PDB file of C-alpha atoms in Angstrom:
ATOM      1  CA  MET M   1     -23.006 -47.328 -99.988  1.00 51.00           C
ATOM      2  CA  SER M   2     -21.697 -47.421-103.580  1.00 50.00           C
ATOM      3  CA  LYS M   3     -18.404 -45.873-104.579  1.00 51.00           C
ATOM      4  CA  ARG M   4     -20.381 -43.647-106.907  1.00 51.00           C
ATOM      5  CA  GLY M   5     -22.396 -42.294-104.025  1.00 52.00           C
ATOM      6  CA  GLN M   6     -19.265 -41.689-101.987  1.00 52.00           C
ATOM      7  CA  GLY M   7     -17.757 -39.804-104.922  1.00 52.00           C
ATOM      8  CA  GLY M   8     -20.803 -37.560-105.046  1.00 52.00           C
ATOM      9  CA  PHE M   9     -20.397 -36.643-101.409  1.00 51.00           C
ATOM     10  CA  VAL M  10     -16.716 -35.881-101.954  1.00 53.00           C
ATOM     11  CA  LEU M  11     -17.559 -33.657-104.905  1.00 54.00           C
ATOM     12  CA  TYR M  12     -20.236 -31.796-103.016  1.00 56.00           C
ATOM     13  CA  GLY M  13     -17.860 -31.370-100.066  1.00 55.00           C
ATOM     14  CA  THR M  14     -15.130 -30.027-102.307  1.00 61.00           C
ATOM     15  CA  VAL M  15     -17.485 -27.560-103.951  1.00 52.00           C
ATOM     16  CA  ALA M  16     -18.773 -26.401-100.582  1.00 55.00           C
ATOM     17  CA  PHE M  17     -15.216 -25.986 -99.303  1.00 52.00           C
ATOM     18  CA  LEU M  18     -14.205 -23.986-102.367  1.00 54.00           C
ATOM     19  CA  ALA M  19     -17.281 -21.812-102.046  1.00 52.00           C
ATOM     20  CA  MET M  20     -16.510 -21.086 -98.417  1.00 60.00           C
ATOM     21  CA  ALA M  21     -12.880 -20.356 -99.273  1.00 51.00           C
ATOM     22  CA  LEU M  22     -13.920 -18.002-102.054  1.00 53.00           C
ATOM     23  CA  LEU M  23     -16.378 -16.270 -99.723  1.00 50.00           C
ATOM     24  CA  ALA M  24     -13.709 -15.883 -97.040  1.00 51.00           C
ATOM     25  CA  PHE M  25     -11.295 -14.530 -99.639  1.00 47.00           C
ATOM     26  CA  ALA M  26     -13.909 -12.106-100.938  1.00 47.00           C
ATOM     27  CA  LEU M  27     -14.759 -10.930 -97.440  1.00 47.00           C
ATOM     28  CA  GLY M  28     -11.087 -10.566 -96.568  1.00 51.00           C
ATOM     29  CA  TRP M  29     -10.388  -8.651 -99.781  1.00 46.00           C
ATOM     30  CA  SER M  30     -13.411  -6.443 -99.179  1.00 47.00           C
ATOM     31  CA  SER M  31     -12.225  -5.774 -95.631  1.00 49.00           C
ATOM     32  CA  ARG M  32      -8.759  -4.919 -96.945  1.00 51.00           C
ATOM     33  CA  ILE M  33     -10.250  -2.512 -99.481  1.00 48.00           C
ATOM     34  CA  THR M  34     -12.355  -0.907 -96.760  1.00 53.00           C
ATOM     35  CA  GLN M  35      -9.347  -0.558 -94.470  1.00 53.00           C
ATOM     36  CA  ASN M  36      -7.320   0.986 -97.280  1.00 55.00           C
ATOM     37  CA  GLU M  37     -10.123   3.417 -98.059  1.00 55.00           C
ATOM     38  CA  VAL M  38     -10.398   4.398 -94.389  1.00 51.00           C
ATOM     39  CA  ALA M  39      -6.627   4.879 -94.153  1.00 53.00           C
ATOM     40  CA  LYS M  40      -6.619   6.917 -97.362  1.00 63.00           C
ATOM     41  CA  GLN M  41      -9.529   9.031 -96.116  1.00 69.00           C
ATOM     42  CA  SER M  42      -7.780   9.593 -92.767  1.00 74.00           C
ATOM     43  CA  THR M  43      -4.650  10.750 -94.585  1.00 77.00           C
ATOM     44  CA  VAL M  44      -6.671  13.214 -96.650  1.00 80.00           C
ATOM     45  CA  TYR M  45      -8.368  14.572 -93.526  1.00 84.00           C
ATOM     46  CA  ASN M  46      -5.107  14.953 -91.591  1.00 88.00           C
ATOM     47  CA  ASP M  47      -3.306  16.534 -94.542  1.00 92.00           C
ATOM     48  CA  SER M  48      -6.111  19.055 -95.039  1.00 93.00           C
ATOM     49  CA  ILE M  49      -6.151  19.975 -91.351  1.00 94.00           C
ATOM     50  CA  ARG M  50      -2.351  20.295 -91.359  1.00 94.00           C
ATOM     51  CA  GLN M  51      -2.493  22.632 -94.370  1.00 95.00           C
ATOM     52  CA  VAL M  52      -5.011  24.843 -92.583  1.00 96.00           C
ATOM     53  CA  LYS M  53      -2.922  24.867 -89.406  1.00 96.00           C
ATOM     54  CA  ASN M  54       0.300  25.808 -91.228  1.00 96.00           C
ATOM     55  CA  ALA M  55      -1.474  28.577 -93.138  1.00 96.00           C
ATOM     56  CA  ILE M  56      -2.938  30.041 -89.934  1.00 97.00           C
ATOM     57  CA  VAL M  57       0.422  29.894 -88.109  1.00 97.00           C
ATOM     58  CA  GLN M  58       2.225  31.647 -90.962  1.00 96.00           C
ATOM     59  CA  TRP M  59      -0.457  34.330 -91.231  1.00 97.00           C
ATOM     60  CA  TYR M  60      -0.631  34.857 -87.460  1.00 97.00           C
ATOM     61  CA  GLU M  61       3.143  35.305 -87.146  1.00 95.00           C
ATOM     62  CA  ILE M  62       3.244  37.878 -89.956  1.00 94.00           C
ATOM     63  CA  ASN M  63       0.239  39.777 -88.604  1.00 95.00           C
ATOM     64  CA  ALA M  64       0.874  39.223 -84.894  1.00 94.00           C
ATOM     65  CA  ALA M  65       0.792  42.936 -84.026  1.00 93.00           C
ATOM     66  CA  ALA M  66      -2.613  43.483 -85.628  1.00 94.00           C
ATOM     67  CA  ASN M  67      -3.952  40.168 -84.353  1.00 95.00           C
ATOM     68  CA  SER M  68      -2.904  41.115 -80.810  1.00 91.00           C
ATOM     69  CA  GLN M  69      -5.194  44.127 -81.030  1.00 90.00           C
ATOM     70  CA  ASN M  70      -8.185  42.128 -82.244  1.00 92.00           C
ATOM     71  CA  SER M  71     -10.053  41.241 -79.056  1.00 92.00           C
ATOM     72  CA  SER M  72     -12.869  39.515 -80.937  1.00 95.00           C
ATOM     73  CA  ALA M  73     -13.062  36.122 -82.579  1.00 97.00           C
ATOM     74  CA  PHE M  74     -12.304  36.007 -86.291  1.00 97.00           C
ATOM     75  CA  SER M  75     -15.445  35.519 -88.364  1.00 97.00           C
ATOM     76  CA  ASP M  76     -16.295  32.179 -89.966  1.00 96.00           C
ATOM     77  CA  GLN M  77     -16.342  33.864 -93.372  1.00 96.00           C
ATOM     78  CA  PHE M  78     -12.830  35.242 -92.894  1.00 97.00           C
ATOM     79  CA  LEU M  79     -11.453  31.912 -91.721  1.00 97.00           C
ATOM     80  CA  GLN M  80     -13.118  29.886 -94.463  1.00 96.00           C
ATOM     81  CA  SER M  81     -12.208  32.243 -97.295  1.00 96.00           C
ATOM     82  CA  ASN M  82      -8.565  32.592 -96.229  1.00 96.00           C
ATOM     83  CA  PHE M  83      -7.624  29.149 -94.948  1.00 96.00           C
ATOM     84  CA  ALA M  84     -10.118  26.516 -96.115  1.00 93.00           C
ATOM     85  CA  GLN M  85     -10.179  26.977 -99.878  1.00 91.00           C
ATOM     86  CA  ASN M  86      -8.975  24.473-102.500  1.00 89.00           C
ATOM     87  CA  LEU M  87      -8.654  21.586-100.058  1.00 90.00           C
ATOM     88  CA  PRO M  88      -9.402  17.941-100.915  1.00 87.00           C
ATOM     89  CA  THR M  89     -12.058  17.840 -98.189  1.00 90.00           C
ATOM     90  CA  SER M  90     -14.250  20.307 -96.320  1.00 91.00           C
ATOM     91  CA  VAL M  91     -12.641  21.697 -93.159  1.00 94.00           C
ATOM     92  CA  ASN M  92     -14.357  23.610 -90.350  1.00 96.00           C
ATOM     93  CA  ILE M  93     -12.561  26.449 -88.521  1.00 97.00           C
ATOM     94  CA  LYS M  94     -13.595  28.365 -85.431  1.00 97.00           C
ATOM     95  CA  SER M  95     -11.702  31.075 -83.554  1.00 98.00           C
ATOM     96  CA  SER M  96     -11.757  32.166 -79.932  1.00 97.00           C
ATOM     97  CA  ILE M  97     -11.700  35.743 -78.735  1.00 96.00           C
ATOM     98  CA  LEU M  98      -8.349  37.176 -77.596  1.00 94.00           C
ATOM     99  CA  ILE M  99      -7.666  35.186 -74.416  1.00 93.00           C
ATOM    100  CA  GLY M 100      -5.636  36.617 -71.529  1.00 87.00           C
ATOM    101  CA  GLN M 101      -6.305  40.307 -72.126  1.00 77.00           C
ATOM    102  CA  ASN M 102      -6.637  40.966 -68.396  1.00 72.00           C
ATOM    103  CA  CYS M 103      -3.453  39.204 -67.323  1.00 70.00           C
ATOM    104  CA  THR M 104      -1.663  41.059 -64.517  1.00 61.00           C
ATOM    105  CA  ASP M 105       1.835  39.716 -65.176  1.00 62.00           C
ATOM    106  CA  LEU M 106       3.392  42.778 -66.789  1.00 55.00           C
ATOM    107  CA  LYS M 107       6.260  41.066 -68.568  1.00 58.00           C
ATOM    108  CA  TYR M 108       5.390  37.475 -69.242  1.00 63.00           C
ATOM    109  CA  CYS M 109       1.759  37.441 -70.224  1.00 76.00           C
ATOM    110  CA  SER M 110       0.717  37.629 -73.850  1.00 87.00           C
ATOM    111  CA  PRO M 111      -2.880  37.359 -75.103  1.00 92.00           C
ATOM    112  CA  TYR M 112      -3.543  34.802 -77.807  1.00 94.00           C
ATOM    113  CA  HIS M 113      -6.238  33.223 -79.961  1.00 96.00           C
ATOM    114  CA  VAL M 114      -7.250  29.568 -80.165  1.00 97.00           C
ATOM    115  CA  PHE M 115      -8.402  27.951 -83.409  1.00 98.00           C
ATOM    116  CA  ALA M 116     -10.397  24.717 -83.650  1.00 98.00           C
ATOM    117  CA  ILE M 117      -9.841  22.924 -86.964  1.00 97.00           C
ATOM    118  CA  TRP M 118     -11.780  19.776 -87.800  1.00 96.00           C
ATOM    119  CA  VAL M 119     -13.415  17.587 -90.443  1.00 94.00           C
ATOM    120  CA  SER M 120     -16.964  16.508 -89.666  1.00 93.00           C
ATOM    121  CA  PRO M 121     -17.571  12.748 -89.179  1.00 90.00           C
ATOM    122  CA  LYS M 122     -18.532  11.066 -92.438  1.00 84.00           C
ATOM    123  CA  GLY M 123     -22.157  10.063 -92.580  1.00 78.00           C
ATOM    124  CA  GLY M 124     -22.876  11.223 -89.053  1.00 80.00           C
ATOM    125  CA  VAL M 125     -24.177  14.241 -87.199  1.00 89.00           C
ATOM    126  CA  ASP M 126     -21.474  16.750 -86.331  1.00 93.00           C
ATOM    127  CA  THR M 127     -21.919  17.459 -82.626  1.00 96.00           C
ATOM    128  CA  SER M 128     -18.586  19.283 -82.304  1.00 96.00           C
ATOM    129  CA  ALA M 129     -18.792  22.210 -79.882  1.00 97.00           C
ATOM    130  CA  PHE M 130     -16.382  25.138 -79.553  1.00 97.00           C
ATOM    131  CA  ASN M 131     -16.471  27.833 -76.865  1.00 97.00           C
ATOM    132  CA  PRO M 132     -15.088  31.079 -78.352  1.00 97.00           C
ATOM    133  CA  ALA M 133     -14.766  32.646 -74.895  1.00 95.00           C
ATOM    134  CA  THR M 134     -12.430  29.975 -73.512  1.00 94.00           C
ATOM    135  CA  GLY M 135     -11.038  28.203 -76.569  1.00 96.00           C
ATOM    136  CA  GLU M 136     -12.334  24.842 -75.312  1.00 97.00           C
ATOM    137  CA  PHE M 137     -13.277  22.342 -78.020  1.00 97.00           C
ATOM    138  CA  SER M 138     -15.236  19.084 -77.832  1.00 97.00           C
ATOM    139  CA  PRO M 139     -14.960  17.245 -81.163  1.00 95.00           C
ATOM    140  CA  ALA M 140     -17.725  14.948 -82.339  1.00 94.00           C
ATOM    141  CA  PRO M 141     -17.076  11.184 -82.182  1.00 92.00           C
ATOM    142  CA  ASN M 142     -15.184   9.875 -85.233  1.00 88.00           C
ATOM    143  CA  SER M 143     -14.252  13.368 -86.352  1.00 90.00           C
ATOM    144  CA  THR M 144     -10.679  14.388 -87.155  1.00 92.00           C
ATOM    145  CA  SER M 145      -9.601  17.545 -85.357  1.00 92.00           C
ATOM    146  CA  LEU M 146      -6.781  19.757 -84.123  1.00 95.00           C
ATOM    147  CA  LEU M 147      -6.709  22.583 -81.580  1.00 97.00           C
ATOM    148  CA  LEU M 148      -4.239  25.371 -82.374  1.00 97.00           C
ATOM    149  CA  SER M 149      -3.176  27.947 -79.782  1.00 96.00           C
ATOM    150  CA  THR M 150      -1.107  30.971 -80.797  1.00 96.00           C
ATOM    151  CA  LYS M 151       0.207  31.428 -77.244  1.00 93.00           C
ATOM    152  CA  SER M 152       3.621  30.013 -78.148  1.00 93.00           C
ATOM    153  CA  ILE M 153       3.867  32.495 -81.035  1.00 94.00           C
ATOM    154  CA  GLN M 154       3.010  35.442 -78.812  1.00 93.00           C
ATOM    155  CA  ASP M 155       5.236  34.267 -75.956  1.00 91.00           C
ATOM    156  CA  ALA M 156       8.199  33.954 -78.323  1.00 93.00           C
ATOM    157  CA  LEU M 157       7.640  37.472 -79.691  1.00 94.00           C
ATOM    158  CA  LEU M 158       7.297  38.891 -76.179  1.00 92.00           C
ATOM    159  CA  THR M 159      10.478  37.164 -74.994  1.00 92.00           C
ATOM    160  CA  LYS M 160      12.377  38.386 -78.055  1.00 94.00           C
ATOM    161  CA  SER M 161      11.103  41.935 -77.527  1.00 95.00           C
ATOM    162  CA  ILE M 162      12.107  42.051 -73.861  1.00 94.00           C
ATOM    163  CA  ALA M 163      15.556  40.719 -74.774  1.00 95.00           C
ATOM    164  CA  ALA M 164      15.901  43.493 -77.370  1.00 95.00           C
ATOM    165  CA  LEU M 165      14.827  46.106 -74.822  1.00 96.00           C
ATOM    166  CA  ASP M 166      17.375  44.787 -72.305  1.00 95.00           C
ATOM    167  CA  ASN M 167      20.067  44.841 -74.978  1.00 93.00           C
ATOM    168  CA  LEU M 168      19.314  48.461 -75.855  1.00 94.00           C
ATOM    169  CA  GLY M 169      19.520  49.397 -72.186  1.00 94.00           C
ATOM    170  CA  SER M 170      22.877  47.639 -71.869  1.00 93.00           C
ATOM    171  CA  ARG M 171      24.193  49.430 -74.943  1.00 90.00           C
ATOM    172  CA  LEU M 172      23.161  52.814 -73.509  1.00 91.00           C
ATOM    173  CA  ALA M 173      24.801  52.003 -70.168  1.00 90.00           C
ATOM    174  CA  GLN M 174      27.940  50.895 -71.984  1.00 88.00           C
ATOM    175  CA  ARG M 175      27.963  54.158 -73.927  1.00 86.00           C
ATOM    176  CA  PHE M 176      27.724  56.054 -70.628  1.00 85.00           C
ATOM    177  CA  SER M 177      30.663  54.180 -69.133  1.00 81.00           C
ATOM    178  CA  SER M 178      32.821  54.768 -72.210  1.00 79.00           C
ATOM    179  CA  GLY M 179      32.532  58.526 -71.724  1.00 68.00           C
ATOM    180  CA  PHE M 180      32.434  59.031 -75.514  1.00 60.00           C
ATOM    181  CA  GLY M 181      36.239  59.084 -75.580  1.00 50.00           C
ATOM    182  CA  VAL M 182      36.307  62.366 -73.659  1.00 49.00           C
ATOM    183  CA  SER M 183      38.498  62.936 -70.588  1.00 44.00           C
ATOM    184  CA  THR M 184      37.830  60.888 -67.459  1.00 46.00           C
ATOM    185  CA  GLY M 185      35.868  62.015 -64.461  1.00 47.00           C
ATOM    186  CA  HIS M 186      32.340  61.742 -65.831  1.00 51.00           C
ATOM    187  CA  SER M 187      30.732  60.439 -62.673  1.00 58.00           C
ATOM    188  CA  SER M 188      29.290  63.886 -62.022  1.00 77.00           C
ATOM    189  CA  SER M 189      28.018  64.348 -65.585  1.00 85.00           C
ATOM    190  CA  ASN M 190      24.736  62.956 -66.854  1.00 89.00           C
ATOM    191  CA  LEU M 191      25.633  61.396 -70.190  1.00 89.00           C
ATOM    192  CA  PHE M 192      22.046  60.239 -70.684  1.00 91.00           C
ATOM    193  CA  ARG M 193      20.945  63.845 -71.212  1.00 92.00           C
ATOM    194  CA  ALA M 194      22.431  66.995 -72.743  1.00 90.00           C
ATOM    195  CA  GLN M 195      23.717  69.500 -70.207  1.00 89.00           C
ATOM    196  CA  ASP M 196      22.266  72.341 -72.277  1.00 91.00           C
ATOM    197  CA  CYS M 197      18.861  71.316 -73.579  1.00 92.00           C
ATOM    198  CA  SER M 198      18.604  74.363 -75.845  1.00 93.00           C
ATOM    199  CA  ASN M 199      22.011  73.796 -77.417  1.00 92.00           C
ATOM    200  CA  PRO M 200      23.078  70.148 -77.167  1.00 88.00           C
ATOM    201  CA  ALA M 201      26.507  69.106 -78.351  1.00 86.00           C
ATOM    202  CA  PRO M 202      26.680  66.868 -81.462  1.00 84.00           C
ATOM    203  CA  ASP M 203      27.297  63.765 -79.346  1.00 84.00           C
ATOM    204  CA  ASP M 204      24.742  64.618 -76.678  1.00 87.00           C
ATOM    205  CA  ILE M 205      21.505  62.736 -76.297  1.00 90.00           C
ATOM    206  CA  PRO M 206      18.955  65.541 -76.546  1.00 90.00           C
ATOM    207  CA  CYS M 207      16.573  66.344 -73.714  1.00 93.00           C
ATOM    208  CA  ILE M 208      13.610  64.050 -74.221  1.00 94.00           C
ATOM    209  CA  ASN M 209      11.243  64.994 -71.439  1.00 95.00           C
ATOM    210  CA  THR M 210       8.389  62.644 -72.326  1.00 95.00           C
ATOM    211  CA  TYR M 211       8.566  59.243 -73.940  1.00 96.00           C
ATOM    212  CA  ALA M 212       9.327  59.437 -77.640  1.00 95.00           C
ATOM    213  CA  SER M 213      10.406  56.989 -80.330  1.00 94.00           C
ATOM    214  CA  VAL M 214      14.128  56.315 -80.259  1.00 91.00           C
ATOM    215  CA  VAL M 215      14.045  55.701 -84.004  1.00 89.00           C
ATOM    216  CA  SER M 216      12.310  58.893 -85.091  1.00 80.00           C
ATOM    217  CA  SER M 217      14.866  61.025 -83.212  1.00 74.00           C
ATOM    218  CA  ASN M 218      18.559  61.122 -84.077  1.00 77.00           C
ATOM    219  CA  PHE M 219      19.183  58.380 -81.551  1.00 81.00           C
ATOM    220  CA  PRO M 220      20.661  55.836 -83.989  1.00 85.00           C
ATOM    221  CA  ALA M 221      23.217  58.337 -85.299  1.00 84.00           C
ATOM    222  CA  ILE M 222      24.176  59.620 -81.840  1.00 83.00           C
ATOM    223  CA  THR M 223      24.466  56.232 -80.159  1.00 83.00           C
ATOM    224  CA  ASN M 224      25.754  54.291 -83.179  1.00 84.00           C
ATOM    225  CA  ILE M 225      23.078  51.684 -82.503  1.00 86.00           C
ATOM    226  CA  SER M 226      21.115  50.262 -85.432  1.00 88.00           C
ATOM    227  CA  ALA M 227      17.478  51.261 -85.710  1.00 88.00           C
ATOM    228  CA  LEU M 228      16.662  47.539 -86.002  1.00 88.00           C
ATOM    229  CA  GLU M 229      17.910  47.138 -82.428  1.00 89.00           C
ATOM    230  CA  MET M 230      15.456  49.786 -81.291  1.00 93.00           C
ATOM    231  CA  ARG M 231      12.266  47.963 -82.227  1.00 94.00           C
ATOM    232  CA  ASP M 232      10.318  45.138 -80.660  1.00 96.00           C
ATOM    233  CA  ALA M 233       9.568  41.846 -82.397  1.00 94.00           C
ATOM    234  CA  TRP M 234       6.231  43.196 -83.641  1.00 93.00           C
ATOM    235  CA  GLY M 235       8.019  46.043 -85.448  1.00 92.00           C
ATOM    236  CA  ASN M 236       7.110  48.870 -83.040  1.00 94.00           C
ATOM    237  CA  ASP M 237       9.677  51.452 -81.889  1.00 95.00           C
ATOM    238  CA  PHE M 238      10.968  51.486 -78.331  1.00 96.00           C
ATOM    239  CA  LEU M 239      10.377  54.734 -76.447  1.00 97.00           C
ATOM    240  CA  PHE M 240      12.916  56.741 -74.426  1.00 96.00           C
ATOM    241  CA  SER M 241      12.917  59.567 -71.926  1.00 96.00           C
ATOM    242  CA  ASN M 242      15.752  61.068 -69.923  1.00 95.00           C
ATOM    243  CA  LEU M 243      13.395  63.026 -67.679  1.00 96.00           C
ATOM    244  CA  GLN M 244      10.189  61.046 -67.253  1.00 95.00           C
ATOM    245  CA  ASN M 245      10.774  58.223 -64.753  1.00 95.00           C
ATOM    246  CA  SER M 246      14.451  59.224 -64.734  1.00 96.00           C
ATOM    247  CA  ASN M 247      16.861  60.394 -62.057  1.00 94.00           C
ATOM    248  CA  LEU M 248      18.724  63.667 -62.711  1.00 94.00           C
ATOM    249  CA  ASP M 249      20.988  63.157 -59.702  1.00 91.00           C
ATOM    250  CA  ILE M 250      23.737  60.607 -59.147  1.00 90.00           C
ATOM    251  CA  PRO M 251      23.257  57.791 -59.957  1.00 91.00           C
ATOM    252  CA  TYR M 252      21.803  59.113 -63.194  1.00 93.00           C
ATOM    253  CA  THR M 253      19.143  57.079 -64.918  1.00 95.00           C
ATOM    254  CA  ALA M 254      17.137  57.154 -68.115  1.00 96.00           C
ATOM    255  CA  SER M 255      14.028  55.186 -68.976  1.00 97.00           C
ATOM    256  CA  LEU M 256      13.023  52.926 -71.828  1.00 97.00           C
ATOM    257  CA  GLU M 257       9.472  51.878 -72.541  1.00 96.00           C
ATOM    258  CA  MET M 258       7.954  49.208 -74.737  1.00 95.00           C
ATOM    259  CA  ILE M 259       4.224  49.153 -75.403  1.00 92.00           C
ATOM    260  CA  THR M 260       2.929  45.772 -76.492  1.00 91.00           C
ATOM    261  CA  PRO M 261       0.402  45.596 -79.334  1.00 90.00           C
ATOM    262  CA  TRP M 262      -2.314  44.917 -76.743  1.00 87.00           C
ATOM    263  CA  GLY M 263      -1.429  48.138 -74.911  1.00 86.00           C
ATOM    264  CA  GLN M 264       0.648  46.824 -71.999  1.00 86.00           C
ATOM    265  CA  PRO M 265       3.582  49.165 -71.145  1.00 90.00           C
ATOM    266  CA  ILE M 266       6.852  47.562 -70.060  1.00 91.00           C
ATOM    267  CA  PHE M 267       9.472  49.841 -68.528  1.00 93.00           C
ATOM    268  CA  MET M 268      13.207  49.494 -68.109  1.00 95.00           C
ATOM    269  CA  THR M 269      15.485  51.799 -66.124  1.00 96.00           C
ATOM    270  CA  VAL M 270      18.982  52.367 -67.492  1.00 95.00           C
ATOM    271  CA  THR M 271      21.325  53.257 -64.636  1.00 93.00           C
ATOM    272  CA  GLN M 272      24.680  55.013 -64.678  1.00 89.00           C
ATOM    273  CA  PRO M 273      27.350  52.250 -64.447  1.00 85.00           C
TER     274      PRO M 273
END
């Protein structure tokens, strides 16, 4: 074989090698672009879902009392118009009904809503399924989603409210034990209730026979306890009675009541120290 012929083969081989290298480079660059686009798209999806979640959490905390009374699911129109506007991508939102309304644990059970937030899979059929009765969500393959429960919000408000109720009871018991600075020997006197209901002394707690708001009465002035300490975390007044559910014999007691936004009464007995 001539040297010229060998040179032709070398040239063809070099060209073929360069072509394959260029093709590999192009494919690799294309793959990198695709990966970058996918990563960028994923970031947009996650950011949009996070924005919706944060907006719902903030709204739910502010309106927790009203939301606790809404036993139904929130409408798609309400959710879309309030939480899914002006986003870089379209976001779906579904709400459950109020879950846990029939809980029998009087103190530590708070009803809550569940929200499914997701972006439909690109170029595919969205088979995502949400059960509004249970809050269970099955996202479609390749979709980006998040399930938000407001149970932690409600539990925190309930815990804070019970702590405030306990604190008010302790303050009333402490006031009883102090005897208002009057002479000693008050064990036989009921300082939770005026001795003369028709003509109570200025420092007496008036006769409150049935539960009434401690804020609307002159309770704050008499007890020197702030009205803010007489409300639950949802902003509702605690109730007080020194006759209903109370003992008018030694040891004297009075009764505090808190009614949760979902209608569950929680009682506390304040006992003579």
